[in-house]
Structures are given as C-alpha cells and as structure tokens.
mmCIF file of C-alpha atoms and ligand atoms in Angstrom:
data_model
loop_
_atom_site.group_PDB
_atom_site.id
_atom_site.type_symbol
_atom_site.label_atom_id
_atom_site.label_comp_id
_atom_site.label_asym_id
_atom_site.label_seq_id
_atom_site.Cartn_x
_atom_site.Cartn_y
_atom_site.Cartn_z
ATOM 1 C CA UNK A 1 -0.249 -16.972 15.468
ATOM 2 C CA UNK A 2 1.703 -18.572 13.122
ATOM 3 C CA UNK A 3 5.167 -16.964 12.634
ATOM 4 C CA UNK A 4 5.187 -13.595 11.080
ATOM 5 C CA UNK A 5 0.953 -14.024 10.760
ATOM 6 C CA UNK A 6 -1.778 -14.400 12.180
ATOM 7 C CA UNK A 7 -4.850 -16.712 11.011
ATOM 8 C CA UNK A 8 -8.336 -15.682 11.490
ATOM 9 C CA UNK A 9 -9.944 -17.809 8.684
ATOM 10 C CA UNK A 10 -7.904 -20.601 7.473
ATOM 11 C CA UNK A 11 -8.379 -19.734 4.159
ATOM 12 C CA UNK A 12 -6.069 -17.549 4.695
ATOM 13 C CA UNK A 13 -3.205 -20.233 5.018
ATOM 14 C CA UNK A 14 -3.399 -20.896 1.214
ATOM 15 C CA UNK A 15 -2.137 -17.206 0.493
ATOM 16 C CA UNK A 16 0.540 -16.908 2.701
ATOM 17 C CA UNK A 17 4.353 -18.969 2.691
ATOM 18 C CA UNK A 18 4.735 -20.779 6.197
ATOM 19 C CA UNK A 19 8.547 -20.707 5.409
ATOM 20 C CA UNK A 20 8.557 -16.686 3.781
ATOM 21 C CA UNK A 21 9.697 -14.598 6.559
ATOM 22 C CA UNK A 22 9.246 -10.587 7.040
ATOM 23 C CA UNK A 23 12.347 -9.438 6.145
ATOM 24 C CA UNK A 24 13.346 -5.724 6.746
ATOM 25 C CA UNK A 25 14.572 -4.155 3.199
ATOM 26 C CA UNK A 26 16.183 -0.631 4.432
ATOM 27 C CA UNK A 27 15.023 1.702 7.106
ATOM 28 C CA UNK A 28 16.287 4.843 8.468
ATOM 29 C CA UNK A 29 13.027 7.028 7.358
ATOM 30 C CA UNK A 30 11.017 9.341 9.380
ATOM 31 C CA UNK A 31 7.412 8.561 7.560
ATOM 32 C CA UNK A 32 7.263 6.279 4.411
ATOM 33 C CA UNK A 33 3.993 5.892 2.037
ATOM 34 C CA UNK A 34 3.573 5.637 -1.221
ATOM 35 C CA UNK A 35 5.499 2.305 -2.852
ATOM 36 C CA UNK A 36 5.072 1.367 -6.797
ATOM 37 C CA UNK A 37 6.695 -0.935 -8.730
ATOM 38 C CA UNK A 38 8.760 -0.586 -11.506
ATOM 39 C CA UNK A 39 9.291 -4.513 -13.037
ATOM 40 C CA UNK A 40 11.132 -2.707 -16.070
ATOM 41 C CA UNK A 41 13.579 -1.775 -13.999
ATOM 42 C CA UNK A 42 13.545 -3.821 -11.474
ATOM 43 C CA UNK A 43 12.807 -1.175 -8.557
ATOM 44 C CA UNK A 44 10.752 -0.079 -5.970
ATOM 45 C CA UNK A 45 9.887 3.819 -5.466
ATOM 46 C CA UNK A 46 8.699 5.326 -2.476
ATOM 47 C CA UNK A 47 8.446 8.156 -0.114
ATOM 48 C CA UNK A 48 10.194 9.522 3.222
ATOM 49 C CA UNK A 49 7.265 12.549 3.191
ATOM 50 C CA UNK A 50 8.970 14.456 6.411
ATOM 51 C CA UNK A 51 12.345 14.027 5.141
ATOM 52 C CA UNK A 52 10.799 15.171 1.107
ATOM 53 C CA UNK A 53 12.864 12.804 -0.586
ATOM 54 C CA UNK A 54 11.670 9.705 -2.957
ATOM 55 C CA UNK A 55 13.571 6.470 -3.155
ATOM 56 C CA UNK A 56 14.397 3.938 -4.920
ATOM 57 C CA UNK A 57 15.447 0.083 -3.841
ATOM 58 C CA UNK A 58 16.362 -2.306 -6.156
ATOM 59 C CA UNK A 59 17.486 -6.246 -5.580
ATOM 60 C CA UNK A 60 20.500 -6.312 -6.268
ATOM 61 C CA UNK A 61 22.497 -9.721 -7.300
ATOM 62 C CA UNK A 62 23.819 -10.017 -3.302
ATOM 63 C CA UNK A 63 20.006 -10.145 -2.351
ATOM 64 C CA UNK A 64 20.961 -7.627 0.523
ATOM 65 C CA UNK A 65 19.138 -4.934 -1.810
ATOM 66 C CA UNK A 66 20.427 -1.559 -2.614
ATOM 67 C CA UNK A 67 18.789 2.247 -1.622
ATOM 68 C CA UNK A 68 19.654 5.488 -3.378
ATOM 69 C CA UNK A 69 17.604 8.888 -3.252
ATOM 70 C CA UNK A 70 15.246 9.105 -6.397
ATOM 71 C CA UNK A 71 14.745 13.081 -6.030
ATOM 72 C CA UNK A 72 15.077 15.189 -3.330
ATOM 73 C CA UNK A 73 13.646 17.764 -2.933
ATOM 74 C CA UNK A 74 10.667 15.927 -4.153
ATOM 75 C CA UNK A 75 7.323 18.702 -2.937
ATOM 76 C CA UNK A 76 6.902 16.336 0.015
ATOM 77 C CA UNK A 77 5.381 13.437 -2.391
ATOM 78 C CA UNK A 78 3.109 10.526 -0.875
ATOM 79 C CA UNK A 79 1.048 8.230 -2.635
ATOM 80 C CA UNK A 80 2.519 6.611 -6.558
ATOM 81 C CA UNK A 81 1.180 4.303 -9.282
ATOM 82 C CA UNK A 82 2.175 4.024 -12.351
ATOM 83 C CA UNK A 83 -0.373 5.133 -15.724
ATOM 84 C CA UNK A 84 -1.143 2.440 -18.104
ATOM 85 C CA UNK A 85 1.925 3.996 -20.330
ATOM 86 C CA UNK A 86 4.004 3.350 -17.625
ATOM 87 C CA UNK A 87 4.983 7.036 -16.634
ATOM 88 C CA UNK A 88 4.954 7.828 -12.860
ATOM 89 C CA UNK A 89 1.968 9.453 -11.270
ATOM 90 C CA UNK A 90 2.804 11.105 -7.931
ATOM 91 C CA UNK A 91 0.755 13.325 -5.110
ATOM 92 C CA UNK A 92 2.629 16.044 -3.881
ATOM 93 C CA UNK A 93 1.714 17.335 -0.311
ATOM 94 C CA UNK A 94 3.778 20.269 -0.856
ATOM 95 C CA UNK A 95 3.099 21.483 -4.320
ATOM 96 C CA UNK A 96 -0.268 20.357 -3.539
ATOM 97 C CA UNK A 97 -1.129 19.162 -6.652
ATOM 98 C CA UNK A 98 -1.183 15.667 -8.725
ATOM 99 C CA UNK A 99 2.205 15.200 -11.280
ATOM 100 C CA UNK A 100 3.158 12.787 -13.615
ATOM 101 C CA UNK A 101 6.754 12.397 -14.707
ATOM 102 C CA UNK A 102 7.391 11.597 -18.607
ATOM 103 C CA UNK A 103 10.032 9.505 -19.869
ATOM 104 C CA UNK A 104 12.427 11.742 -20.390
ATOM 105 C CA UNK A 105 12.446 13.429 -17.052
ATOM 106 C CA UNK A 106 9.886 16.002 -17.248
ATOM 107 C CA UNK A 107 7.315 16.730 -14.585
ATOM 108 C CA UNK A 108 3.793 17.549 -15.796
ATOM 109 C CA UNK A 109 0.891 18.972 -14.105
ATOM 110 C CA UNK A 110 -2.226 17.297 -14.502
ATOM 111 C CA UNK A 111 -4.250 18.910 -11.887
ATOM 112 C CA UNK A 112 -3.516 21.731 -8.761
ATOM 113 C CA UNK A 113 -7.063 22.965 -8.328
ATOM 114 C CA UNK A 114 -10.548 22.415 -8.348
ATOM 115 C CA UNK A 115 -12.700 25.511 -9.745
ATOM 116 C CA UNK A 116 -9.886 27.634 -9.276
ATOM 117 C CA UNK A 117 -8.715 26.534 -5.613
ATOM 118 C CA UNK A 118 -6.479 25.451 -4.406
ATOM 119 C CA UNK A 119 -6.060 21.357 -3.662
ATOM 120 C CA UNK A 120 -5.576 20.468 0.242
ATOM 121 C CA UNK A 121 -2.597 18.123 -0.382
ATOM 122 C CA UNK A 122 -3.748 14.701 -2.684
ATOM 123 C CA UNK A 123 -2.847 11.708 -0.692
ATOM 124 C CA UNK A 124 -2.661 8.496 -3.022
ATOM 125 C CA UNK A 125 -3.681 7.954 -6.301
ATOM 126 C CA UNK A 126 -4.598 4.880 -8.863
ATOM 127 C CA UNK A 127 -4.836 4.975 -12.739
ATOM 128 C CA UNK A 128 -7.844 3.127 -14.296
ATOM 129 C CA UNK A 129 -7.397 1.008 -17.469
ATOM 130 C CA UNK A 130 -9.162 4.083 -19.574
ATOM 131 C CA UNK A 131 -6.263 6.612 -18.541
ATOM 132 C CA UNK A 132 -8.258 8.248 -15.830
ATOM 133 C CA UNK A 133 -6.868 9.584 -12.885
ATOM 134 C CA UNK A 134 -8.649 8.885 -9.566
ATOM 135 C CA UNK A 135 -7.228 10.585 -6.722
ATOM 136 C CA UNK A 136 -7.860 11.525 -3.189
ATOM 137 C CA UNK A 137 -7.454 15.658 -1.095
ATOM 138 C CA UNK A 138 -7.567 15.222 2.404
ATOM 139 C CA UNK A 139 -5.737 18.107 4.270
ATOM 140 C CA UNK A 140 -2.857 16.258 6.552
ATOM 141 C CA UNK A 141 -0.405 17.659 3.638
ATOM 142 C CA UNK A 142 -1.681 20.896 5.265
ATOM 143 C CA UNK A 143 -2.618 21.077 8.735
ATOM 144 C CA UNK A 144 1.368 20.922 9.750
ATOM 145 C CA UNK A 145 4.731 21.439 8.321
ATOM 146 C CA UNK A 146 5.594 18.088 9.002
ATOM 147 C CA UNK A 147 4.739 16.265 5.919
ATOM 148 C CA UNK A 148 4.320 19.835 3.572
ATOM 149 C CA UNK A 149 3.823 23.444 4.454
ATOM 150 C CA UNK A 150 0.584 24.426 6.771
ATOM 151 C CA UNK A 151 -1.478 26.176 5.474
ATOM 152 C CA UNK A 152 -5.198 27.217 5.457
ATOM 153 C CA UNK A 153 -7.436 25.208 2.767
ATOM 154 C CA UNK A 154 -9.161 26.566 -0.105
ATOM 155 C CA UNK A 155 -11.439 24.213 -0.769
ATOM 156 C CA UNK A 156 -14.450 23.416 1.069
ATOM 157 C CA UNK A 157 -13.648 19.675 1.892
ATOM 158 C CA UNK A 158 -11.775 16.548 1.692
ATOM 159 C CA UNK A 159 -13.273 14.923 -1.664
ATOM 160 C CA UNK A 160 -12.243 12.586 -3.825
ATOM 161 C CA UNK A 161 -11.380 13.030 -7.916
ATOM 162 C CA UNK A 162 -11.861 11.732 -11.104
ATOM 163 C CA UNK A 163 -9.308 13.673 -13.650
ATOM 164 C CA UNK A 164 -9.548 12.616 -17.459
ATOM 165 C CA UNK A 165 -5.660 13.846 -18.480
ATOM 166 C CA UNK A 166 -6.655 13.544 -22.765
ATOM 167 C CA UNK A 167 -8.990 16.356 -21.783
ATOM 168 C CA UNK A 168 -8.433 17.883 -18.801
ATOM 169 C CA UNK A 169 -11.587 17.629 -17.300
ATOM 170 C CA UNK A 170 -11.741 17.033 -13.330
ATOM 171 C CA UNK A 171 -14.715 16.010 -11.275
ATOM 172 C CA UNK A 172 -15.419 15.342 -7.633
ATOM 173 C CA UNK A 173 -16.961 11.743 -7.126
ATOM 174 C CA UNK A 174 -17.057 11.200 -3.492
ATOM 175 C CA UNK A 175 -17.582 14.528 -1.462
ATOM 176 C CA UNK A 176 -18.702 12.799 2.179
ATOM 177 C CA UNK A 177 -15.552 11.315 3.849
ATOM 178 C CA UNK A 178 -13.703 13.431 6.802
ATOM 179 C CA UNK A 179 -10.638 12.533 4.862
ATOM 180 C CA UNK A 180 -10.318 9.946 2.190
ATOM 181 C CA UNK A 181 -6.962 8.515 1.913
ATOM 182 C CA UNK A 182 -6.158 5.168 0.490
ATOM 183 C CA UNK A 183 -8.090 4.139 -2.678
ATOM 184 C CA UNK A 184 -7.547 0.826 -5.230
ATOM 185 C CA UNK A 185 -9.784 -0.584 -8.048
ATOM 186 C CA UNK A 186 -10.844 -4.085 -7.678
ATOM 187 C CA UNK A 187 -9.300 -6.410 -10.436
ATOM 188 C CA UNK A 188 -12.056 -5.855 -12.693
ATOM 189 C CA UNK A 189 -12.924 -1.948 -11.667
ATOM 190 C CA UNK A 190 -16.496 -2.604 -10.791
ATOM 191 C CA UNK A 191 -15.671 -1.491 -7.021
ATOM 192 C CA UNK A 192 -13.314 1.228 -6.051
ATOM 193 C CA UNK A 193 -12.232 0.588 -2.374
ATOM 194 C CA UNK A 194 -11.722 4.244 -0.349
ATOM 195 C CA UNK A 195 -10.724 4.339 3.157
ATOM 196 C CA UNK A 196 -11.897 7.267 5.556
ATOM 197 C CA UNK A 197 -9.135 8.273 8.295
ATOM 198 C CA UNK A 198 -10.647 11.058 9.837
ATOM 199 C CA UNK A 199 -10.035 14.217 10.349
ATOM 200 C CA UNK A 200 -6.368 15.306 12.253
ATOM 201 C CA UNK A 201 -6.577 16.524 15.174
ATOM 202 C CA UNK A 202 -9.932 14.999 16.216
ATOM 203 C CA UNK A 203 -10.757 12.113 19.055
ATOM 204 C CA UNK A 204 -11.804 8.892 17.631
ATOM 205 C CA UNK A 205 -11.212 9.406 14.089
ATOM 206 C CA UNK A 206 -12.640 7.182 11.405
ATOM 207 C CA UNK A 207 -10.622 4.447 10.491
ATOM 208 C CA UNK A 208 -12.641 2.061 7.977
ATOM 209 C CA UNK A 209 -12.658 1.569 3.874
ATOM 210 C CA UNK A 210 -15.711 1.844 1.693
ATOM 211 C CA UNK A 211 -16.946 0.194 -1.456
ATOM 212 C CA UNK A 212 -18.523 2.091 -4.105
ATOM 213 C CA UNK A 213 -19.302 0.355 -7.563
ATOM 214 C CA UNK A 214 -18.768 2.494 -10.528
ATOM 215 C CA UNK A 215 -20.966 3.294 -12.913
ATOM 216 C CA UNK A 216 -19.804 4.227 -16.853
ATOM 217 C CA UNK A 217 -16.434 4.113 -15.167
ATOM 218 C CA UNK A 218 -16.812 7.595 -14.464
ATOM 219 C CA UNK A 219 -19.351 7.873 -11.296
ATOM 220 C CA UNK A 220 -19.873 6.372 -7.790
ATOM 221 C CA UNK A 221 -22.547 4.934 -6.270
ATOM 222 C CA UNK A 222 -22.794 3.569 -3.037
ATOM 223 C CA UNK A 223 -20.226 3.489 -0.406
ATOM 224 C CA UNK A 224 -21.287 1.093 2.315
ATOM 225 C CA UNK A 225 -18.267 0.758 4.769
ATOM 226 C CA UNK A 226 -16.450 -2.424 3.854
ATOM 227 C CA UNK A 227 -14.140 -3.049 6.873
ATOM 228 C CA UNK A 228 -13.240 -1.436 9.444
ATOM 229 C CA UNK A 229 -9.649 -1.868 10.847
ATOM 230 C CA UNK A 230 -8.722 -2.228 14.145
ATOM 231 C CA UNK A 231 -6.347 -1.682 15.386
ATOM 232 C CA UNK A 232 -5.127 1.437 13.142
ATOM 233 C CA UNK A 233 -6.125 3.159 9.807
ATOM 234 C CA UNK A 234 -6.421 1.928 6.760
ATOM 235 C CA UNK A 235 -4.174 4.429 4.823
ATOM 236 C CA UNK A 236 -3.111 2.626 1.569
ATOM 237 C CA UNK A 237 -4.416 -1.050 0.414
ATOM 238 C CA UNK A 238 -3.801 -2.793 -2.905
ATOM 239 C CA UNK A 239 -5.714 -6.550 -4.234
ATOM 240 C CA UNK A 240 -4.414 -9.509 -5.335
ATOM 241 C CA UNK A 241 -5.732 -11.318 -8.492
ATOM 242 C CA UNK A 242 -9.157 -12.816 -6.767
ATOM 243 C CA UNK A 243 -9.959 -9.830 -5.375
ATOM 244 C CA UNK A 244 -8.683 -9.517 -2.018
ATOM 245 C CA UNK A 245 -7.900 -6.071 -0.175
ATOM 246 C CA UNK A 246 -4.634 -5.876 1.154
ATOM 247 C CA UNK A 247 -4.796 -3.227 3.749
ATOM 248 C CA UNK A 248 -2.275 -1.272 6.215
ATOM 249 C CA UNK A 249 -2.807 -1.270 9.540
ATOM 250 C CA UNK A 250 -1.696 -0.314 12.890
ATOM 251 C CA UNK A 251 -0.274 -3.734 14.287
ATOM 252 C CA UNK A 252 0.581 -4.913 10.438
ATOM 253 C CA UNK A 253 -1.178 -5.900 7.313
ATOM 254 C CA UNK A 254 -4.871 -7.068 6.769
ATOM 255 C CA UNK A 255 -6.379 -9.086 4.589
ATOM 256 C CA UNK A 256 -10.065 -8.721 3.776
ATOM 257 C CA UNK A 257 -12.200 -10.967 1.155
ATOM 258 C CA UNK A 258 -14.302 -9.731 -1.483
ATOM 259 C CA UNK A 259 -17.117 -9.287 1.207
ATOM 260 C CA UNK A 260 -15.182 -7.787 3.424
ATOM 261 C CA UNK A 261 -14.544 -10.855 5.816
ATOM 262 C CA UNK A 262 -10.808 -10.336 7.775
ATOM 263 C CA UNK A 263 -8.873 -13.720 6.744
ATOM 264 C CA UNK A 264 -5.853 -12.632 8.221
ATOM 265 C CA UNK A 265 -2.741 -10.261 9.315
ATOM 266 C CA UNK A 266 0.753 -10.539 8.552
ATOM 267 C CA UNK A 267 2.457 -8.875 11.890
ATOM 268 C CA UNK A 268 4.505 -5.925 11.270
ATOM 269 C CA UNK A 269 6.409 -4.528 14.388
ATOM 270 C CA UNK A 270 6.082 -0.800 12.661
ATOM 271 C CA UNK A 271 2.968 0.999 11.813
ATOM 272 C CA UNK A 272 2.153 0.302 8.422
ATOM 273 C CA UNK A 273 1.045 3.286 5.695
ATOM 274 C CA UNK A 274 1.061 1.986 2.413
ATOM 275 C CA UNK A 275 1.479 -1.540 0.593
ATOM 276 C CA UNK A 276 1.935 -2.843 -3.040
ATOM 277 C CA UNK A 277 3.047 -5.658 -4.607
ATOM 278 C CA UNK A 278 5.998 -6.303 -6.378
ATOM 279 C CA UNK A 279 8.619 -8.306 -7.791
ATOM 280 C CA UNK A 280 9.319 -10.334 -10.863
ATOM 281 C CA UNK A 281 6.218 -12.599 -10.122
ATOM 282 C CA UNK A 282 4.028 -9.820 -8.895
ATOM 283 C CA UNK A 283 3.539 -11.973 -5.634
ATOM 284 C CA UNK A 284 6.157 -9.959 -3.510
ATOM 285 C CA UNK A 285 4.429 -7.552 -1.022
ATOM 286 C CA UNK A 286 6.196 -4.786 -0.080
ATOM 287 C CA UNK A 287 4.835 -2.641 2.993
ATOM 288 C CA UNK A 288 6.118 1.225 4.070
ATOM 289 C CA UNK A 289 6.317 1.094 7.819
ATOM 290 C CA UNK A 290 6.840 4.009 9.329
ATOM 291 C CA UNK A 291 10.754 4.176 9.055
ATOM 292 C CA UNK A 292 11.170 0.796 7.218
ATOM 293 C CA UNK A 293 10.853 -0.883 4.073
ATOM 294 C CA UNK A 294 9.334 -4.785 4.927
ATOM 295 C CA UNK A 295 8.414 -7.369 2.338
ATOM 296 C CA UNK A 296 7.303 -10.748 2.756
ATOM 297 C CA UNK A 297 6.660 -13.234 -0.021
ATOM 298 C CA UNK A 298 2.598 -14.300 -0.624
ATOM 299 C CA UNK A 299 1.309 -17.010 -2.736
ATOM 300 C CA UNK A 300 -0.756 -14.569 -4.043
ATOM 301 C CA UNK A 301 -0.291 -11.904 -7.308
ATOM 302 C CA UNK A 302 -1.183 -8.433 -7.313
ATOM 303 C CA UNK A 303 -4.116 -6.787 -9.968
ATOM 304 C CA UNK A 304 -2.372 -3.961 -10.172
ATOM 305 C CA UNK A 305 -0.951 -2.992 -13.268
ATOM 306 C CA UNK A 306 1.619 -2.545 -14.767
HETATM 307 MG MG1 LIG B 401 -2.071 7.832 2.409
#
C-alpha cells in the first residue's frame, strides 16, 4: 500500500501521483454510473439511475466544485460518451432504448429494438471514430424497478450492438455473454474490451472483461477473457493513451496492461461502477462510486475522445 493505492507491479508507480490524493467531489446518490466529459464546458455528466436524474459537476473557481441536476426525469439513464460531433449519447434503462441529445436540446432515437423487440435496458455505450454506435443490452434495467421499470424481455438474450446512425442499420456482434456491461475501444480500435457481469439474481456471477479484435471495424472476433477482477465486477473501464484498461471494481479501481497483467489499484472506500477521465489535461480520473463522485489525479491521459 502506498496511500490511496496499491502497487502490484511497480510499473505502476510511474502512472500514479504519490502526492494526488482521492478526493470526494459530491455524494448523496443512491447508484451512480455513467460519467463523460464535457472539456467545452468544463463539466462532468453522470447518473443517479435509482433516483432517474443526470448531473452535472463542474470546477468551479473555489475548487470545492459545484453539482446541479442535468435532467430529471431522465428514463433512468446509465452509461454516456460523447459522438465524435460532440452530441451526448446516453442508455436509457427506462425508455429502454439508446438516445442522443442534439445541440439544441433535442432527444433523438437512434435505436429501441432489435427486429422489432423490444431492447432489455442498454447499459453503456462508446462511439467509434467512423460514427458507429457500439452498445451493450443486458437486462438489470429490467429485472427490478430499482434502476427502470421490471418487466419481462423481448429479446432472446443479453447481446451486444453495432448501430451505424447515417443509415440506421443495427447488428448484433457479440451474442454469448450472460450480460455484457462495460465496453471501451483500445486507443487505436483494434481491440474492443467487454466485460461479462453475469446474470442478476444468480450465485457466482461472472465478473471478468474480454478482448475481441475487430475486423473492418464492423465485426468481432475472438473474445478470450482478458482479466478477471476480484474482488467485484468490472462494470465500466476506460484506457489511457498506451493502452491501459482502467477498470471498476469492488474494493476500487484496477489497472490492467495491454496483456492483461494487474499493475495496480487505486483504493476506493465505495464500490466503484463506472470511470472516465477528465479534466483540462485529460489526466483527471473521475470514478462513480456508488453514492459518490471520487477523482484522483494520474500521470496518465485518457484515449477517449473528445
Ligand atoms: Mg454498467
């Protein structure tokens, strides 16, 4: 241990801050997910799923930070990025469908079904550099009215999608998780990282991430399990500029290597859902926690964009 982390390779000690503490940003939430980065203007979105509200923290010039309701109701939303234009992309558990909100306020549909049912409740979501919308449908949006409204699915799994929004079409490219949940591109998008967290109400659920190359940027192939994380799920993960997966976990956050070696865990004392990075250098990581907002400074940048 080694203040706020823990070192399991010491390679590992040339990506975090010694003197960067955890700090905790706002809390108050019942279940928060979903975080994406706004450096236009200078703010962090999120969601409080059981409490179906999105919000919004911004820095403000007092450094204590400032938190104000985005939308409420908000179709119990979870997982955000942001397309390559810059709109936001949202999942919504309770409208069970995938949204993206245009500049001037508007909320579009780009997808609600597959083949004419029904989604379970899309989870998280990333935005390729070709406009494509990857997304993944497990059913916990479903299976209470905690985070959504239960309900019985439609479809016959949990899968994972590929949606092209120029032309609408929509294609299943994983179909043989319990429940896929997180998912991120590596910096390049040769890999797409998917975890598995099993299936609710089940003993010993999955709780690892796979790595699938893709091929013509519009199929996967392979999925070999990358990690698995212990303890806890891997729910939401984002990487840094080399390549490294950022994960959630349950004692924290992990971070894995390109081959899937654990180099480290910065110690959260909430479970951890969701994590992106942030800030004006891009080397802020922010981490939804159950019912806080952490973030902890890394001397390390995040690939997403923008
Ligand atoms: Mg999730």
């Amino acid at each position: 241990m080694e203040g706020d982390y823990e070192i399991v390779d010491n390679r590992f000690l040339r990506y975090i801050l010694g003197n960067a503490a955890l700090e905790r940003l706002a809390t108050g939430f019942r279940w928060s997910e979903g975080p994406v980065w706004f450096a236009d203007l200078n703010c962090l979105l999120f969601s409080d799923i059981p409490n179906d509200r999105i919000l919004r923290w911004s820095p403000d010039v007092d450094h204590g930070g400032s938190l104000s309701v985005f939308r409420q109701p908000a179709n119990h939303s979870n997982g955000h990025t942001r397309d390559r234009e810059g709109r936001l992309v949202s999942c919504e558990h309770g409208a069970r469908r995938v949204t993206r909100t245009e500049v001037d306020g508007r909320i579009t549909v780009l997808a609600d079904s597959y083949r004419g049912r029904r989604f379970n409740s899309p989870n998280d979501v990333v935005v390729k550099s070709d406009g494509t919308v990857w997304f993944t449908d497990p059913h916990y949006g479903i299976v209470s009215s905690y985070e959504g409204y239960q309900s019985e699915p439609e479809l016959d799994g949990c899968w994972v999608y590929r949606l092209d929004p120029a032309d609408g079409s929509l294609s299943v490219v994983a179909d043989d998780f319990d429940c896929p949940n997180g998912l991120a591109f590596s910096p390049d998008e040769s890999r797409l990282y998917i975890s598995d967290t099993g299936l609710f109400g089940t003993p010993d659920r999955k709780h690892h991430m796979r790595v699938f190359d893709v091929v013509d940027g519009r199929r996967l192939r392979g999925g070999a399990v990358f990690a698995e994380i212990e303890p806890g799920k891997s729910d939401g993960f984002r990487c840094d500029t080399d390549g490294n997966v950022w994960t959630s976990a349950g004692d924290g956050v992990h971070c894995f290597d390109p081959d899937g070696n654990l180099l480290g865990k910065i110690r959260v004392p909430e479970r951890v859902a969701n994590v992106t990075f942030g800030g004006q250098r891009r080397n802020r990581l922010f981490i939804c926690a159950t019912t806080s907002l952490y973030a902890i400074f890394l001397n390390r940048r995040g690939a997403q964009t923008p």
